[in-house]
Tab-separated table of C-alpha atoms in Angstrom:
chain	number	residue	atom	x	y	z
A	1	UNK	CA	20.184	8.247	-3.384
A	2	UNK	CA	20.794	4.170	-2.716
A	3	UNK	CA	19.034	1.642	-4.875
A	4	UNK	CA	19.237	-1.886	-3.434
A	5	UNK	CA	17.219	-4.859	-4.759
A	6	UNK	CA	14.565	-6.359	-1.837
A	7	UNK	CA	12.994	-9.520	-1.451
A	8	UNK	CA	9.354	-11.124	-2.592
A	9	UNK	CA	6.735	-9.429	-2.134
A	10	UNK	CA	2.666	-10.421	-2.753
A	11	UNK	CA	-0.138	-9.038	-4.849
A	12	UNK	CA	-3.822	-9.894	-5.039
A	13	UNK	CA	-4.347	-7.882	-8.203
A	14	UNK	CA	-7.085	-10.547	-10.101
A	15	UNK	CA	-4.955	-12.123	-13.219
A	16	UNK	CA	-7.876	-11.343	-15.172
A	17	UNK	CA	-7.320	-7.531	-14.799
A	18	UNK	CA	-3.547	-7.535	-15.924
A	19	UNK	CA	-2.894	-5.363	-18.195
A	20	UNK	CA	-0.186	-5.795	-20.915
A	21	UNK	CA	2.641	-4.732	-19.007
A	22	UNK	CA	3.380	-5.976	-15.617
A	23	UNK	CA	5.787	-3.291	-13.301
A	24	UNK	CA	4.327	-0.652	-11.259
A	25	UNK	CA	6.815	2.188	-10.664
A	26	UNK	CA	5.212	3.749	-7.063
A	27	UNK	CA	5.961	7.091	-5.663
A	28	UNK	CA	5.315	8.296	-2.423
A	29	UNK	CA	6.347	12.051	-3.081
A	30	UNK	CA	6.980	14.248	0.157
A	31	UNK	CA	8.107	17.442	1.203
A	32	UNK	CA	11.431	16.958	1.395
A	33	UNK	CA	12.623	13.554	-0.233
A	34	UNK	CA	10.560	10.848	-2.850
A	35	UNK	CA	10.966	7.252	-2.286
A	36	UNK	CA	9.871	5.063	-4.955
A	37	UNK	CA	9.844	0.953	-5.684
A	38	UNK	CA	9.427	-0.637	-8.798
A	39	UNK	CA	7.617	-4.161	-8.654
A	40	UNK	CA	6.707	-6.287	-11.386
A	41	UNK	CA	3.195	-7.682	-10.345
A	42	UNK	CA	3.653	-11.118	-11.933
A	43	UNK	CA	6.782	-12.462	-9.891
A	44	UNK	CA	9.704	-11.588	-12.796
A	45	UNK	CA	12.667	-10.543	-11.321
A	46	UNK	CA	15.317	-11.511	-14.126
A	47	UNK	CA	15.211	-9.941	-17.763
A	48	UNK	CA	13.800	-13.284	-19.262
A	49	UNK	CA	11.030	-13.290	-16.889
A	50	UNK	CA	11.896	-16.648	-15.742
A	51	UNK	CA	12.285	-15.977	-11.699
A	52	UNK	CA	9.283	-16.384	-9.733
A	53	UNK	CA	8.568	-14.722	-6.363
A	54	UNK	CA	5.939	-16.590	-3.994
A	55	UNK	CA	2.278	-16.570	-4.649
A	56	UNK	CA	0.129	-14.740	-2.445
A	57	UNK	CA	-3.856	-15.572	-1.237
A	58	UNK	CA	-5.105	-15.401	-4.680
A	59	UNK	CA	-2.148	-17.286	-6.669
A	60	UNK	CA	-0.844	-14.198	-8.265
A	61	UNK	CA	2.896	-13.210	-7.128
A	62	UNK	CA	4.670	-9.906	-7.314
A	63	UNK	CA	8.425	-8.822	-6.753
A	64	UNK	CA	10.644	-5.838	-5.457
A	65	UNK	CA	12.526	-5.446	-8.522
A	66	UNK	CA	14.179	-1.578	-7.207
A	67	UNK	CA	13.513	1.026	-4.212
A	68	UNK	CA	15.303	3.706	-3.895
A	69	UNK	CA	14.722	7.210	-1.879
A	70	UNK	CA	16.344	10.988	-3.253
A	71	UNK	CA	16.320	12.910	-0.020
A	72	UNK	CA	16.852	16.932	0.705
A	73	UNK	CA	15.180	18.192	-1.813
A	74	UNK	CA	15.658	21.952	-2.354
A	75	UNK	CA	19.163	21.833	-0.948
A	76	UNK	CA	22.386	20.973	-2.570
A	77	UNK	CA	22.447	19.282	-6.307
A	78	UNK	CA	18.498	18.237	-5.771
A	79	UNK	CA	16.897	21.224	-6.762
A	80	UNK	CA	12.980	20.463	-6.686
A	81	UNK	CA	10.772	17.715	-7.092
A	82	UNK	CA	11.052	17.241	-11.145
A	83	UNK	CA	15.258	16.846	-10.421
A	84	UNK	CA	14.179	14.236	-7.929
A	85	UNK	CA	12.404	12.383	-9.930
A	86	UNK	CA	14.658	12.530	-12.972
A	87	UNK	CA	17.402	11.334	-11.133
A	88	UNK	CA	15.658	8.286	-9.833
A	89	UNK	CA	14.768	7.523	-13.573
A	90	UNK	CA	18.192	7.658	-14.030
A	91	UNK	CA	19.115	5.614	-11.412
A	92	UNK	CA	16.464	2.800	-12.941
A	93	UNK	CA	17.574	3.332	-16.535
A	94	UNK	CA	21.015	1.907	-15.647
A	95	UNK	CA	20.124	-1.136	-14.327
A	96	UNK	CA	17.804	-1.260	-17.360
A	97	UNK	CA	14.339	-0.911	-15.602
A	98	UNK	CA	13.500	3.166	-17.145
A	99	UNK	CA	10.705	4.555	-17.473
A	100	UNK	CA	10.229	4.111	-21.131
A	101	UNK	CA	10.302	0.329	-20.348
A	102	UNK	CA	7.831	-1.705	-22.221
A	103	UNK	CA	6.781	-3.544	-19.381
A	104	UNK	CA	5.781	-0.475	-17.024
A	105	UNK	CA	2.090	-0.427	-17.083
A	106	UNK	CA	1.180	1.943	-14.715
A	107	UNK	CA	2.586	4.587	-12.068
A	108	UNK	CA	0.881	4.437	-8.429
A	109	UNK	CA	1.483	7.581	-6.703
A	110	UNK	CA	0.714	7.832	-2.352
A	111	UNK	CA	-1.496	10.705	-1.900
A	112	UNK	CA	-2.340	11.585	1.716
A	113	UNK	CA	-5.942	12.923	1.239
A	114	UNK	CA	-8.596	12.256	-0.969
A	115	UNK	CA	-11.570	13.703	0.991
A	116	UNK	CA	-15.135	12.486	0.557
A	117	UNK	CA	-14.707	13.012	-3.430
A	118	UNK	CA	-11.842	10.232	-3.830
A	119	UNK	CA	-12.851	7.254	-1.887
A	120	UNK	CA	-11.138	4.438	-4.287
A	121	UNK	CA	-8.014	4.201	-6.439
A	122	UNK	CA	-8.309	6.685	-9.052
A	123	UNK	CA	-6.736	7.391	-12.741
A	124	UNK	CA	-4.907	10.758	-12.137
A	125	UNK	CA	-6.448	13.209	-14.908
A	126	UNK	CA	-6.574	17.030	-15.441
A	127	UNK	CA	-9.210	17.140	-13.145
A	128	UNK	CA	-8.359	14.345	-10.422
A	129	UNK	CA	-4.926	16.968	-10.054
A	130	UNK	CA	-7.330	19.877	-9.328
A	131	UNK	CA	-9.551	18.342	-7.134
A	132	UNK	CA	-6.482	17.071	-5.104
A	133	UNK	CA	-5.043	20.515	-5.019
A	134	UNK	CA	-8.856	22.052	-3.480
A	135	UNK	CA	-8.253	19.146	-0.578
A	136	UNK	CA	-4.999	21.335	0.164
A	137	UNK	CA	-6.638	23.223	3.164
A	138	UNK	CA	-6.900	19.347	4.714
A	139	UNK	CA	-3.732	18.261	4.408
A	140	UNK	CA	-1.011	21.059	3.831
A	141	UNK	CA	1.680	19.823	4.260
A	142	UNK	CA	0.711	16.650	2.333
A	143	UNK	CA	-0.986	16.975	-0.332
A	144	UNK	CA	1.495	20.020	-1.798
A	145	UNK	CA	3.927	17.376	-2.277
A	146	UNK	CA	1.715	14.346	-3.744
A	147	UNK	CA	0.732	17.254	-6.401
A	148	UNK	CA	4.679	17.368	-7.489
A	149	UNK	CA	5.032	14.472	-7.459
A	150	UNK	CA	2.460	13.479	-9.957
A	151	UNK	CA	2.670	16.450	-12.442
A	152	UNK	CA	6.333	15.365	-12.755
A	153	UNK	CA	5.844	11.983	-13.455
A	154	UNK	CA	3.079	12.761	-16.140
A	155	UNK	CA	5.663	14.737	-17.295
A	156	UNK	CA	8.330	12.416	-17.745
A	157	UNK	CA	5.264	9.962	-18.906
A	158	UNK	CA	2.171	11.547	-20.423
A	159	UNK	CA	1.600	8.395	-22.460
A	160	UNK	CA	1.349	6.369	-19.246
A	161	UNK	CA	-1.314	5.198	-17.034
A	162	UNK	CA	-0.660	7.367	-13.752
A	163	UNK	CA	-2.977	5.754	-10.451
A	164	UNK	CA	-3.923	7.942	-7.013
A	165	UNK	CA	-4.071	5.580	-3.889
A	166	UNK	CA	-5.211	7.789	-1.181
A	167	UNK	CA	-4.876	7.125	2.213
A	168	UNK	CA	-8.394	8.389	3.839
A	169	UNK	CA	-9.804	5.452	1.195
A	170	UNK	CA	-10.161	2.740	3.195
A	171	UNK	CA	-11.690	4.134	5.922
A	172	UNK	CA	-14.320	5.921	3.914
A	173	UNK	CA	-16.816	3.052	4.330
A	174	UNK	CA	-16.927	4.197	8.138
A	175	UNK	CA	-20.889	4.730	8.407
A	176	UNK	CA	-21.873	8.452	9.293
A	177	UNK	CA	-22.132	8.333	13.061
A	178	UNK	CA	-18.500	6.798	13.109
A	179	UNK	CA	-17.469	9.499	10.617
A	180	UNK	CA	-18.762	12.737	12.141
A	181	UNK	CA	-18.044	14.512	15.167
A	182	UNK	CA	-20.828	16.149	17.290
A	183	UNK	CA	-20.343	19.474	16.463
A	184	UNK	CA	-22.809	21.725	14.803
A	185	UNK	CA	-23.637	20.137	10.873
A	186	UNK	CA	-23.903	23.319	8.569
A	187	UNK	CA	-20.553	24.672	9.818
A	188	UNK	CA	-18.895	21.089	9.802
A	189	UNK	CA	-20.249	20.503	5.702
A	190	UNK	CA	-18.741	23.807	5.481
A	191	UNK	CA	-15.338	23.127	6.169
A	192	UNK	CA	-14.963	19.561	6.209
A	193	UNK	CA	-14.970	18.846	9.328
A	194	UNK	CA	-15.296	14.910	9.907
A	195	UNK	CA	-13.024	11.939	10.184
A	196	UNK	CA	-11.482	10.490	7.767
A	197	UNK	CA	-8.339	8.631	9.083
A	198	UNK	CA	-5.330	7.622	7.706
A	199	UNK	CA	-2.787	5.112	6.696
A	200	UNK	CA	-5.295	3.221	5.030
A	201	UNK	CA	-3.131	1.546	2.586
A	202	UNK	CA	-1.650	0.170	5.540
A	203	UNK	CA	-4.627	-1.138	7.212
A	204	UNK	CA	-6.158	-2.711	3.988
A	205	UNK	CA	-3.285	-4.185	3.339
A	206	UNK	CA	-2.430	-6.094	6.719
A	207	UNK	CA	-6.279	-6.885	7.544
A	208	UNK	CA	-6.265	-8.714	4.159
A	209	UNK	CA	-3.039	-10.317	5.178
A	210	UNK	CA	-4.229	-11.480	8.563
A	211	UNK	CA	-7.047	-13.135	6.829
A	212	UNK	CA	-4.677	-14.951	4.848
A	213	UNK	CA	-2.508	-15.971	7.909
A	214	UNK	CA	-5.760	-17.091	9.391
A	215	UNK	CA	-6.475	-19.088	5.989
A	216	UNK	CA	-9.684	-17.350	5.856
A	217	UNK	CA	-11.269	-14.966	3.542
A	218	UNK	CA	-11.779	-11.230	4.310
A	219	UNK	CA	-15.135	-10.891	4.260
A	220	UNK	CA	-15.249	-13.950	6.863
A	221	UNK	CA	-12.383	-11.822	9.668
A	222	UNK	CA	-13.121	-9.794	11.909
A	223	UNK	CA	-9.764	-7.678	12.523
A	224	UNK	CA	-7.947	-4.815	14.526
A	225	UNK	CA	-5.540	-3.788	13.311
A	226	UNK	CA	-2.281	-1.578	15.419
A	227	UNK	CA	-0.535	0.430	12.959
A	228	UNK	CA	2.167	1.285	15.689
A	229	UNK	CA	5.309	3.613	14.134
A	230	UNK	CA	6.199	7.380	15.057
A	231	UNK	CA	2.776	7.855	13.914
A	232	UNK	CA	0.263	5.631	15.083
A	233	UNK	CA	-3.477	4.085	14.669
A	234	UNK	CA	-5.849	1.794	15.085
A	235	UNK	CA	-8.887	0.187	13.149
A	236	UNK	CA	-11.406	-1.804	13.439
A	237	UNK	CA	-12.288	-3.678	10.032
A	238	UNK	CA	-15.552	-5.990	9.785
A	239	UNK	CA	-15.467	-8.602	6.935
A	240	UNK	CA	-12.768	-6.484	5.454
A	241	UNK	CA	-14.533	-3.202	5.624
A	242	UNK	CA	-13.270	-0.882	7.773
A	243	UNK	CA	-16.216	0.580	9.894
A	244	UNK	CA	-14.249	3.018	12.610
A	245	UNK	CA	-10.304	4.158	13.032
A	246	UNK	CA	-8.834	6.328	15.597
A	247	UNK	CA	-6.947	9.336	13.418
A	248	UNK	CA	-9.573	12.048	12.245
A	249	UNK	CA	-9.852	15.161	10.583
A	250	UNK	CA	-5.976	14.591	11.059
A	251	UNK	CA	-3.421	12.507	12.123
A	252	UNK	CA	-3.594	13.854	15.421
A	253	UNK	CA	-6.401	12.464	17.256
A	254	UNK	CA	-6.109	8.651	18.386
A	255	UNK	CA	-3.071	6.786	20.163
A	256	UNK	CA	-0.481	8.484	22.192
A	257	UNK	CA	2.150	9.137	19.293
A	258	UNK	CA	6.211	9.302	18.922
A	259	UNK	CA	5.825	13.376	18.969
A	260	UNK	CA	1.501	13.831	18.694
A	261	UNK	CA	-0.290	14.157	21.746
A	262	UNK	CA	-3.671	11.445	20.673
A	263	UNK	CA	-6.819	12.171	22.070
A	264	UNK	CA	-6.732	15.583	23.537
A	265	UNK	CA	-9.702	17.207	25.565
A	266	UNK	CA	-10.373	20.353	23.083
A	267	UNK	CA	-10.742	22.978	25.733
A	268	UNK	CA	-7.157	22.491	26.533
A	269	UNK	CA	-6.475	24.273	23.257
A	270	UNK	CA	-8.486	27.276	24.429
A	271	UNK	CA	-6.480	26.889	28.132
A	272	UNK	CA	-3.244	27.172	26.185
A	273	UNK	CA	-4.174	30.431	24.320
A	274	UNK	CA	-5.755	32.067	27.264
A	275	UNK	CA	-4.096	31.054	30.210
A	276	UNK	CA	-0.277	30.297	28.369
A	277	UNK	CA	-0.874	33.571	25.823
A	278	UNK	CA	0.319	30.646	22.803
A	279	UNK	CA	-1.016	30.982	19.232
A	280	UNK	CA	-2.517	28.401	17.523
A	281	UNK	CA	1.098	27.825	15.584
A	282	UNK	CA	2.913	27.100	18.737
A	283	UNK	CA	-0.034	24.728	20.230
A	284	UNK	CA	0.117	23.463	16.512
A	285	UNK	CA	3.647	22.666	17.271
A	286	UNK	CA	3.110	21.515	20.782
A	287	UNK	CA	0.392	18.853	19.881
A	288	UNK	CA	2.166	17.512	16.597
A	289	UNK	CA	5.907	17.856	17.335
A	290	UNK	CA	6.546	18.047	21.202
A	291	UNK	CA	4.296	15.961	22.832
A	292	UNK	CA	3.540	11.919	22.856
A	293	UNK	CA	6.529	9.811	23.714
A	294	UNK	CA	8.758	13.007	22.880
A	295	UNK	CA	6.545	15.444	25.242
A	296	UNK	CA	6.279	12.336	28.048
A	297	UNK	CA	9.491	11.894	28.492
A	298	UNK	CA	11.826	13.069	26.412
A	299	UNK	CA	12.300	9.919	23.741
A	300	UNK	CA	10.354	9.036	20.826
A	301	UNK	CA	12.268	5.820	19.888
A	302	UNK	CA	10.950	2.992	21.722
A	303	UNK	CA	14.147	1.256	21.666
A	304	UNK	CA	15.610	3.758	23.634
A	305	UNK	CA	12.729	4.030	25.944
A	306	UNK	CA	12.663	0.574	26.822
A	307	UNK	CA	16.576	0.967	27.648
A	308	UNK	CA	15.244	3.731	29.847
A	309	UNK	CA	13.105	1.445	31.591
A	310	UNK	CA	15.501	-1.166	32.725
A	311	UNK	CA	17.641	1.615	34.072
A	312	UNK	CA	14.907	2.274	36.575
A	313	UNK	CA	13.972	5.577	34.796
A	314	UNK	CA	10.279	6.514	35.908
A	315	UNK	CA	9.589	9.174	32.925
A	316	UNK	CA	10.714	6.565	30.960
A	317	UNK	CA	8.621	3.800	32.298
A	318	UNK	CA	5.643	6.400	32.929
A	319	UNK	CA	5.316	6.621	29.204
A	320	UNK	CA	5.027	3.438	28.182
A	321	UNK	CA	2.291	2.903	30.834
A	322	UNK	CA	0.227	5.523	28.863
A	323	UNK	CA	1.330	4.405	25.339
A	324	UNK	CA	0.010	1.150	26.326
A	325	UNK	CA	-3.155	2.299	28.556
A	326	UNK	CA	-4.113	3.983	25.544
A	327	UNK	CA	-3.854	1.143	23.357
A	328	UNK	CA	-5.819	-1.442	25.556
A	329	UNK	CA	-8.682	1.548	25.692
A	330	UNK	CA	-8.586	1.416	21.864
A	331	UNK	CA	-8.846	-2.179	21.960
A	332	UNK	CA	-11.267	-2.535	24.240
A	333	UNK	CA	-13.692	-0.124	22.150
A	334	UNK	CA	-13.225	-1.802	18.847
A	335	UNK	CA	-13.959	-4.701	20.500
A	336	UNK	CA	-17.432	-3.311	21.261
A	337	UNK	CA	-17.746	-2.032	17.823
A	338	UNK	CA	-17.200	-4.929	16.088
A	339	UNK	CA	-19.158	-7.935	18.573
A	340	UNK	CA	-16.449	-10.565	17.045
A	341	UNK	CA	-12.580	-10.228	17.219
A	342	UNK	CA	-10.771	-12.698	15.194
A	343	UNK	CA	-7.672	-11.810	15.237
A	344	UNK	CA	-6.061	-8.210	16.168
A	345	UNK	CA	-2.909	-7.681	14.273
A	346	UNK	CA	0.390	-5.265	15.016
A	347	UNK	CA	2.671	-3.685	12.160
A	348	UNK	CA	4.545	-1.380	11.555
A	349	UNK	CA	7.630	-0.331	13.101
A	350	UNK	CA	6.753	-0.363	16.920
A	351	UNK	CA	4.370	-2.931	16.454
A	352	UNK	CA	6.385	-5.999	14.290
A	353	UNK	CA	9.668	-5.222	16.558
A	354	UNK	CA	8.213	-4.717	20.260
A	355	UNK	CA	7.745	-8.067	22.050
A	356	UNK	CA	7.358	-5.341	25.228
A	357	UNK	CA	4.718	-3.247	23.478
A	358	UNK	CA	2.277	-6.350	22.611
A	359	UNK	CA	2.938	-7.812	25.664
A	360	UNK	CA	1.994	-4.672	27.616
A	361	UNK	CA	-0.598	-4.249	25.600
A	362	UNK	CA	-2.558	-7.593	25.465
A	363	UNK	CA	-2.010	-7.746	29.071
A	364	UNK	CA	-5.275	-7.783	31.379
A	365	UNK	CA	-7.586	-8.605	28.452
A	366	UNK	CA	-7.835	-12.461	28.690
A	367	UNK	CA	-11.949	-11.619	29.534
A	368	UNK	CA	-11.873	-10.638	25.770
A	369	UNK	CA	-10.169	-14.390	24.834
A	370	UNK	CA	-7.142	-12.471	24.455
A	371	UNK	CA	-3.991	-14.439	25.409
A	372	UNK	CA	-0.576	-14.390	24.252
A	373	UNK	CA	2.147	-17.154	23.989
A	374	UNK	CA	5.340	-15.142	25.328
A	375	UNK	CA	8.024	-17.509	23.396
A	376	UNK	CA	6.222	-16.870	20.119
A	377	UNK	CA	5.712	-12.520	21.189
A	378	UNK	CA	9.564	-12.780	21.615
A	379	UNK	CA	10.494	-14.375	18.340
A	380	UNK	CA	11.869	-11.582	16.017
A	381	UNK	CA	10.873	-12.221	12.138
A	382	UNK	CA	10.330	-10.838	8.947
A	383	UNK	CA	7.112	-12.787	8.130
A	384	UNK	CA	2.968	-12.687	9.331
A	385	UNK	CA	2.780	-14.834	12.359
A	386	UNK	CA	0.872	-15.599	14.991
A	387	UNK	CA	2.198	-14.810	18.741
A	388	UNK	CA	-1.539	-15.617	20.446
A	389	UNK	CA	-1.564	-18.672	22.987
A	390	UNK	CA	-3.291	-21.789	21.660
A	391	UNK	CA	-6.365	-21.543	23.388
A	392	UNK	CA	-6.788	-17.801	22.936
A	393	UNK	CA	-10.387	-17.399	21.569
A	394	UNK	CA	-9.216	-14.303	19.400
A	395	UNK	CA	-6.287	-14.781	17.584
A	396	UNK	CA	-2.679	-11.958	17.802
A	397	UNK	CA	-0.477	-11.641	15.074
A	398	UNK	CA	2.501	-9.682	13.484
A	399	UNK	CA	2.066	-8.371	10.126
A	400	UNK	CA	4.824	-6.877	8.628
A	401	UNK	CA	3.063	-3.698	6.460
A	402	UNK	CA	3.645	-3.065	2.864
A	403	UNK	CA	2.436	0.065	1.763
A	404	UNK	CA	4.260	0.416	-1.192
A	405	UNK	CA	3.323	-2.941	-2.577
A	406	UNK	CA	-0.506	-2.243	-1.739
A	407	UNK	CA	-0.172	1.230	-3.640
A	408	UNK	CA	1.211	-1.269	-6.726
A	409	UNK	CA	-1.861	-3.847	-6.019
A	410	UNK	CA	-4.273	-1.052	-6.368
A	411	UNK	CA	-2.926	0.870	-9.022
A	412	UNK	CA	-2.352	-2.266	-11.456
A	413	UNK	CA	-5.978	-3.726	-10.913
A	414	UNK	CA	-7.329	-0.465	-12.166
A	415	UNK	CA	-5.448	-0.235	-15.011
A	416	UNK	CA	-5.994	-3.920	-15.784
A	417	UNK	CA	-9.660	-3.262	-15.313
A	418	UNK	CA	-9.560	0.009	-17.072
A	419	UNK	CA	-7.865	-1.972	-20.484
A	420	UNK	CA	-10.316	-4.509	-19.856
């Protein structure tokens, strides 16, 4: 496990919500590794409190004060998830940041689903941990590991405030005929079969930063936003609520994917079983692990693929055409959903690093005041910009994402509010 110190970071968390202490330790607990940051939401960085980070929309500033990431858990010297997580509270309490620091006021743990039932940040109780555990069947491979985490960190902390950020929450303002699929309503209440999409954290966090880029407040943007890694999606936010995304019961419908297949015609599921004699495991494994980029041609690293390309290699190239077809569908469609674009913003790994990607992807759309400047698209950076062409009507940016910090935001204005 590496610890490494990172650079400023923002919060919006209201200053009249703070509570007493100031760091949020987060945890994003997963099946086989936890990776955690610890970020003190008023800008301290020193132990006197005296360095400042920037100030974000709202004046308030936060910092990265630790991250860190235990990995292979269940082999070798990392046992299970509570050795995981006492070892990273090692690895803090010798550079003097532990857990029983007096300025921790809250733990912010990543959980993947929350349901209908959990639709905001929520303090983890008793019963918050068993009504995660009965959204199981919707996330199982997920959820299990959220669960660890969070029992072991009440553990090491039962005197602390502990704060579930789910990642279906932001989309659950989607309005019902966004949210449910046209299949038959007794059996879909049943089982819960709807959409709920995912990386939210993500998407509320970079449509709130493209307002901000745009020096404009939330509620006055119109956004999409292209949450473009190995997994991938897309919203559509309207005066920072998002009303539709493209991931669904799970994360596999949507955009073409590094290894998911996107949007899938349903009877080819049935065609598979029938005609191919595959169970549902192996067309499990198909649509999740083999197909996308992977499936397509053989790559799911875009870097690589766009090496491909310039080598005159067709898979290669055929790939990207789709990747990109889909995306300009997607775009197109929210487009239609929302009446107003404002700006549509890219993040994540794909979408901050590929000057190819955006380019591809914006291209053709200029009838929707879409128009990129192509020296600004190639500029690399590590900060929001805009890439759009001066005269484009809506604007495109690059938002480098921040999950972790938005986990923190969340986590520390319920607490603040709760002590309030």
């Amino acid at each position: 496990m590496s610890t490494d110190s990172a650079g400023p970071a923002r919060s919006t968390a209201p200053a009249a919500d703070r509570p007493a202490g100031t760091r949020v330790l987060v945890i994003n607990s997963g099946s086989s590794s936890v990776k955690y940051q610890l970020l003190d939401m008023a800008g301290r960085t020193g132990a006197d409190g005296t360095e400042t980070a920037g100030t974000g929309p709202d004046g308030t500033g936060a910092v990265r004060l630790a991250s860190g990431l235990v990995e292979r858990i269940g082999e070798g010297p990392v046992a299970d998830h509570a050795a995981a997580l006492r070892q990273a509270a090692a690895e803090l309490d010798e550079r003097g940041l532990g857990l029983d620091s007096p300025g921790l006021a809250a733990v912010g743990h990543r959980v993947v689903h929350g349901g209908t039932r959990f639709t905001e940040p929520t303090l983890i109780t008793d019963e918050v941990v068993a009504g995660i555990e009965e959204l199981i069947p919707l996330a199982p491979l997920h959820n299990p590991a959220n669960i660890q985490g969070i029992k072991v960190a009440r553990e090491l902390r039962p005197d602390l405030p502990q704060v579930a950020v789910f990642d279906t929450a932001f989309h659950s303002t989607m309005p019902e005929y966004a949210a449910r699929y046209a299949i038959d309503t007794a059996t879909a209440d049943a089982h819960g079969v709807r959409r709920y999409g995912f990386h939210g954290t993500s998407h509320a966090y970079v449509s709130r930063a493209a307002a901000a880029l745009l020096g404009r407040e939330p509620a006055e943007v119109n956004a999409i936003v292209l949450h473009l890694g190995n997994g991938a999606s897309a919203s559509a936010v309207a005066a920072g609520v998002c009303v539709e995304t493209s991931m669904g019961l799970t994360p596999l419908e949507g955009l073409v994917m590094g290894t998911r297949s996107g949007d899938l015609d349903p009877a080819v599921i049935f065609h598979l079983s029938r005609e191919a004699g595959m169970s549902t495991d192996e067309i499990d494994t198909l649509l999740n692990k083999r197909s996308g980029l992977l499936g397509l041609c053989g790559d799911n690293d875009m870097r690589e693929i766009g090496r491909r390309m310039a080598e005159g290699d067709r898979a290669a190239g055929l790939a990207f055409e789709i990747y990109v077809h889909r995306l300009r569908k997607y775009v197109g469609a929210y487009t239609a959903v929302l009446g107003r674009v404002d700006v549509i913003a890219f993040t994540a790994g794909v979408g901050e690093n590929s000057a190819a990607v955006r380019e591809a992807a914006m291209r053709g759309l200029e009838a929707l005041g879409i128009a990129l400047d192509p020296v600004r698209n190639a500029l690399r950076g590590s900060s929001a910009r805009l890439i759009s062409a001066g005269g484009s009507r809506t604007a495109v940016a690059v938002i480098p994402t921040d999950e972790e910090l938005e986990i923190a935001r969340q986590a520390y204005a319920l607490v603040g509010a709760v002590r309030d």
